[in-house]
Backbone as a ProteinNet text record, in pm:
[ID]
protein_1_A
[PRIMARY]
XXXXXXXXXXXXXXXXXXXXXXXXXXXXXXXXXXXXXXXXXXXXXXXXXXXXXXXXXXXXXXXXXXXXXXXXXXXXXXXXXXXXXXXXXXXXXXXXXXXXXXXXXXXXXXXXXXXXX
[TERTIARY]
12406.3	12501	12609.7	12651.7	12761.9	12709.2	12585.5	12530.5	12522.6	12491.9	12486.3	12629.8	12727.6	12861.4	12912.5	12885.2	12929	12863.1	12730.9	12662	12723.1	12748.5	12809.5	12949.1	13025.7	13158.5	13152.6	13060.7	13041.6	13001.9	12908.9	12862.2	12976.9	13061.7	13173.3	13275.1	13305.3	13405.8	13358.9	13229	13178.3	13179.6	13134.6	13131	13269.2	13365.1	13501.7	13562.3	13531.5	13583.5	13530.9	13400.6	13339.3	13400.5	13424.1	13483.9	13624.3	13698.9	13834.6	13833.7	13750.6	13738.2	13694.8	13596.2	13561	13668.4	13748.2	13856.6	13964.5	13985.8	14091.5	14046.6	13928	13884.9	13824.6	13806.9	13740.8	13833.8	13771	13853.8	13897.4	14018	14066.7	14014.5	13976.2	13922.9	14017	14009.6	14090.5	13998.6	14045.5	13968.6	14013.2	13933.4	13961.2	13863.1	13875.8	13788.4	13644.4	13619.5	13477.1	13407.1	13483.5	13423.8	13411.7	13498.6	13496.7	13387.1	13335.6	13236.8	13099	13019.9	12891.3	12793.6	12704.6	12597	12465.8	12377.9	12252.7	12137.5	12041.4	11908.5	11921.7	12018.4	12034.6	12082.7	12110.2	12161.5	12314.2	12369.8	12514.7	12577.6	12664	12715.7	12810.5	12862.4	12960.6	12892.8	12761.2	12689.8	12647.7	12566.8	12523.2	12436.7	12451.5	12367.9	12230.8	12208.1	12073.2	12009.6	12016.2	11947	11793.3	11725.4	11583.6	11511.9	11405.8	11326.3	11177.5	11114	10978.1	10880.4	10815.7	10717	10597.9	10567	10447.5	10474.7	10595.3	10630	10618.8	10660	10642.1	10497.4	10413	10269	10209.1	10245.6	10192.6	10242.3	10361.3	10417	10339.9	10307	10234	10094.5	10032.7	9897.7	9902.4	10008.3	10027.9	10032	10111.2	10123.8	9989.6	9916	9785.6	9692.1	9682.4	9593.2	9643.7	9774.6	9830.5	9791.5	9797.8	9762.7	9607.2	9534.7	9386.9	9358.4	9427.3	9398.5	9438.2	9545.6	9587.7	9479.5	9402.2	9303.9	9169.8	9138.3	9009.8	9007.1	9120.3	9117.8	9082.9	9137.4	9087.6	8944.5	8894.5	8751.9	8659.7	8701.8	8618.4	8610	8717.9	8720.4	8637.6	8641	8571.7	8423.2	8376.9	8239.2	8150.8	8191.9	8119.6	8097.6	8199.2	8191	8138.5	8124.6	8083.8	7941	7887.7	7750.7	7751.5	7660.3	7657.1	7629.3	7545.2	7516.1	7640.9	7706	7824.5	7939.4	7944.5	8048.8	8021.2	7897.2	7856.6	7880	7849.3	7872	8019.9	8101.2	8241.9	8305.4	8262.3	8322.6	8270.6	8151.4	8098.1	8167.6	8192.2	8259.5	8402.7	8467.6	8606.7	8613.9	8527.8	8534.4	8499	8405.1	8364.6	8481.4	8553.8	8674.3	8773.4	8798.7	8895.5	8848.9	8718.2	8665.6	8667.5	8630.3	8633	8776.6	8874.9	9010	9065	9017.7	9055.6	8992.2	8866.3	8796.6	8863.3	8908.6	8975.5	9108.9	9178	9309.9	9288.2	9182.6	9156.1	9112.8	9026.2	8987.4	9094.2	9195.2	9304.3	9415.2	9396.7	9493.9	9621.9	9610.9	9730.2	9757.7	9660.7	9678.7	9727.1	9733.8	9780.4	9932.2	9999.9	10142.4	10185.5	10260.5	10298	10438.2	10455.4	10592.8	10657.7
26586.9	26628.9	26522.4	26468	26365	26242	26208.9	26091.6	26109.6	26227.7	26258.6	26253	26308.4	26304.5	26158.5	26084.5	25940.4	25861.7	25887.3	25822.4	25855.5	25978.9	26025.1	25968.6	25967.5	25904	25752.7	25683.5	25541.3	25518.3	25596.6	25579.5	25606.6	25707.2	25739.9	25628.5	25572.9	25468	25341.4	25308.6	25181.6	25195	25313.8	25334.7	25332.2	25400.2	25402.3	25262.1	25190.5	25049.3	24960.2	24970.7	24892.3	24929.6	25056	25093.9	25040.9	25040.2	24985.2	24834.8	24767.7	24621.8	24588.7	24659.8	24630.9	24658.7	24760.7	24781.2	24676.9	24628	24523.3	24392.6	24353.5	24216.3	24215.6	24336.3	24338.8	24278.2	24217	24155.8	24267.3	24263.6	24355.7	24325.2	24427.9	24402.7	24471.1	24408.9	24470.6	24584	24699.2	24810.5	24831.7	24773.4	24794.1	24888.7	24922.4	25020	24981.5	24849.4	24803.3	24820.6	24797.7	24808.3	24947	25037.2	25179.3	25253	25201.8	25277.9	25272.4	25375.3	25383.1	25287.8	25234.4	25144.7	25194.2	25236.7	25294.7	25233	25190.5	25148.8	25046.8	24959.3	24859.6	24904.8	25028.7	25077.4	25065.8	25028	25014.5	25153.2	25193.6	25330.1	25350.9	25250.7	25270.8	25299	25277.4	25301	25454.2	25489.1	25627.2	25664.6	25785.1	25841	25870.9	25877.7	25902.9	25777.3	25673	25546.4	25566.4	25502.2	25521.5	25466	25533	25487	25482.6	25370.7	25351.8	25453.1	25539.9	25626.2	25548	25442.5	25359.3	25300.4	25253	25198.4	25302.2	25426.2	25540.8	25569.5	25562.8	25585.9	25476.1	25350.6	25245.7	25252.2	25298.7	25317.3	25426.7	25538.5	25640.7	25593.7	25515.7	25461.7	25370.6	25291.7	25205	25294.2	25401.7	25485.1	25550	25593.6	25656	25559	25438.1	25338.5	25287.7	25287.6	25249.6	25352.7	25480.4	25583	25576.6	25542.2	25524	25421.3	25307.3	25206.3	25264.7	25342.3	25398.1	25503.4	25563.5	25654	25583.4	25478	25410.9	25325.9	25263.5	25179.5	25249	25369.8	25438.9	25488	25507.9	25551	25436.8	25318.8	25203.9	25200.6	25226.9	25231.9	25344.7	25458.5	25579.4	25574.5	25472.8	25466.9	25450.6	25381.9	25361.9	25489.3	25573.4	25693.3	25822.6	25819.8	25941.2	25930.3	26044.2	26044.2	25959.9	25867	25768.3	25842.5	25947.7	26015.9	26087.7	26162.8	26235.5	26141.8	26031.7	25925.9	25866.4	25835.7	25781.5	25874.9	26008.4	26104.5	26121.6	26128.7	26144.7	26022.9	25904.2	25782.3	25771.9	25808.1	25799.2	25898	26021.3	26120.1	26077.7	26024.1	25981.8	25868	25768.3	25654.7	25699.2	25789.2	25837.8	25912.2	25989.6	26058.8	25959.8	25852.2	25752.6	25667.2	25636.2	25554.8	25644.6	25765.1	25850.3	25869.6	25884	25889.2	25764	25648.3	25517.7	25498.5	25543.3	25533.5	25623.8	25746.8	25837.4	25770.9	25716	25654.7	25532	25458.5	25342.6	25381.4	25485.4	25531.2	25594.3	25656.8	25716.5	25620.2	25493.1	25389.8	25392.8	25457	25457.5	25328.7	25237	25112.1	24999.8	25022.4	24928.5	24933.7	24822.3	24816.1	24812.4	24912.5	24919.3	24861.9	24778.4	24718.2	24786.5
3984.8	3880.6	3859.9	3971.3	3964.4	3891	3914.8	3847.5	3694.3	3654	3509.7	3450.8	3518.7	3470	3465.7	3569.3	3570.4	3455.6	3434	3324.6	3185.1	3166.1	3039.8	3021.1	3129.8	3124.2	3096.1	3160.1	3132.6	2989.6	2939.1	2800.3	2703.7	2729.1	2645.7	2647.6	2763.7	2775.5	2708.9	2722.3	2660.4	2509	2461.2	2311.2	2249.5	2319.6	2264.4	2276	2379.2	2394	2279.8	2255.7	2149.5	2010.1	1985.3	1860.3	1849.3	1952.3	1952.3	1929.7	1996.2	1978.8	1838.7	1781.6	1648.5	1542.7	1562.3	1466.1	1481.8	1600.4	1628.1	1564.9	1583.4	1541.6	1393.6	1338.5	1205.4	1101.3	1002.9	893.3	794.2	758.9	663	523.9	448.5	312.6	212.9	91	-15.4	-80.2	-78.9	-134.5	-280.8	-373.3	-510.6	-570.9	-693.1	-754	-755.8	-765.7	-769.7	-636.3	-531.3	-393.4	-347.3	-397.3	-353	-432.7	-544.3	-621	-548.6	-561.8	-495.8	-560	-483.4	-531.8	-481	-573.3	-529.9	-608.9	-539.7	-595.6	-703.5	-707	-802.6	-941.5	-961	-1084.7	-1082.3	-1200.1	-1209.7	-1215.6	-1128.5	-1131.6	-1242.7	-1309.7	-1417.5	-1553	-1558.4	-1680.7	-1681.4	-1780.9	-1792.7	-1676.5	-1628.2	-1521.8	-1567.9	-1696.9	-1749.7	-1799.1	-1715	-1760.3	-1761.3	-1855.6	-1870.5	-1749	-1705.7	-1594.1	-1642.2	-1610.7	-1655.3	-1585.6	-1658.3	-1606.7	-1549.2	-1618.3	-1576.7	-1441.1	-1421.8	-1289.4	-1177.9	-1207.8	-1114.1	-1081.7	-1184.8	-1159.3	-1074	-1099.1	-1013.9	-876.8	-856.2	-719.9	-649.8	-717.1	-653	-619.6	-705.4	-679.9	-556.3	-540.5	-422.5	-293.7	-302.6	-183.8	-149.7	-253	-223.5	-154.8	-206.6	-141.2	-13.4	3.5	139.6	244	208.5	298.9	327.3	216.3	240.9	341.8	346.1	447.9	590.9	597.1	726.5	772.5	684.8	727.5	755.9	684.3	707	831.6	867.9	982.7	1114.7	1146.6	1264.9	1254.5	1130.2	1117	1158	1141.7	1184.9	1341	1405.4	1553	1607.6	1540.8	1591.7	1557.1	1485	1453.2	1571.6	1680	1796	1881.3	1878.7	1964.1	1891.1	1762.9	1693.2	1646.6	1600.7	1541.7	1416.3	1411.1	1295.7	1164.4	1166.7	1041.8	990.7	1079.5	1027.1	989.5	1060	1027.6	888.9	863.5	735	616.1	640.4	533.4	512.2	611.3	598.3	523.4	561.5	506	353.2	328.4	193.5	101.2	148.7	65.9	42.3	144.1	134	32.2	46.7	-47.2	-195.3	-205	-340.5	-411.4	-329.6	-392.9	-440.2	-359.9	-400.8	-521.9	-520.6	-631.8	-763.5	-755.2	-873.9	-926.9	-834.3	-875.1	-939.8	-885.8	-949.5	-1080.1	-1099	-1226.7	-1330.7	-1289.4	-1378.6	-1427	-1336.4	-1373.9	-1464.4	-1440.2	-1520.4	-1664.8	-1673.5	-1805.3	-1887.9	-1820.3	-1895.9	-1925.1	-1883.6	-1914.9	-1835.2	-1715.8	-1632.6	-1561.5	-1551.5	-1484.8	-1576.4	-1709.1	-1799.6	-1813.5	-1799.9	-1805.7	-1958.4	-1999.1	-2139.7	-2151.2	-2254	-2278.1	-2389.6
[MASK]
+++++++++++++++++++++++++++++++++++++++++++++++++++++++++++++++++++++++++++++++++++++++++++++++++++++++++++++++++++++

């Protein structure tokens, strides 16, 4: 119990000491209106909050996430091929790939992959 209390005390002293040293040696900054305003995602906070956002960009980002997750699922399937039944592995992999290919074909035919200006 003493060791835990000593460890907690040491951690508290070290963290408080570091905070004190950082405030002492930190450079003072001029806090003007520009620096105090929030900055999020590259949008200028002084403009309208309802700035237009490209829906096409959003769809491409969602496609990227889907295919990124696909890679994360396929890579372990390659490793498990040696230890599993080859027939069930092949059926699972074929069904998985066919679902992804059909989804990609659907998006391509509906024009979701074409960047509109």
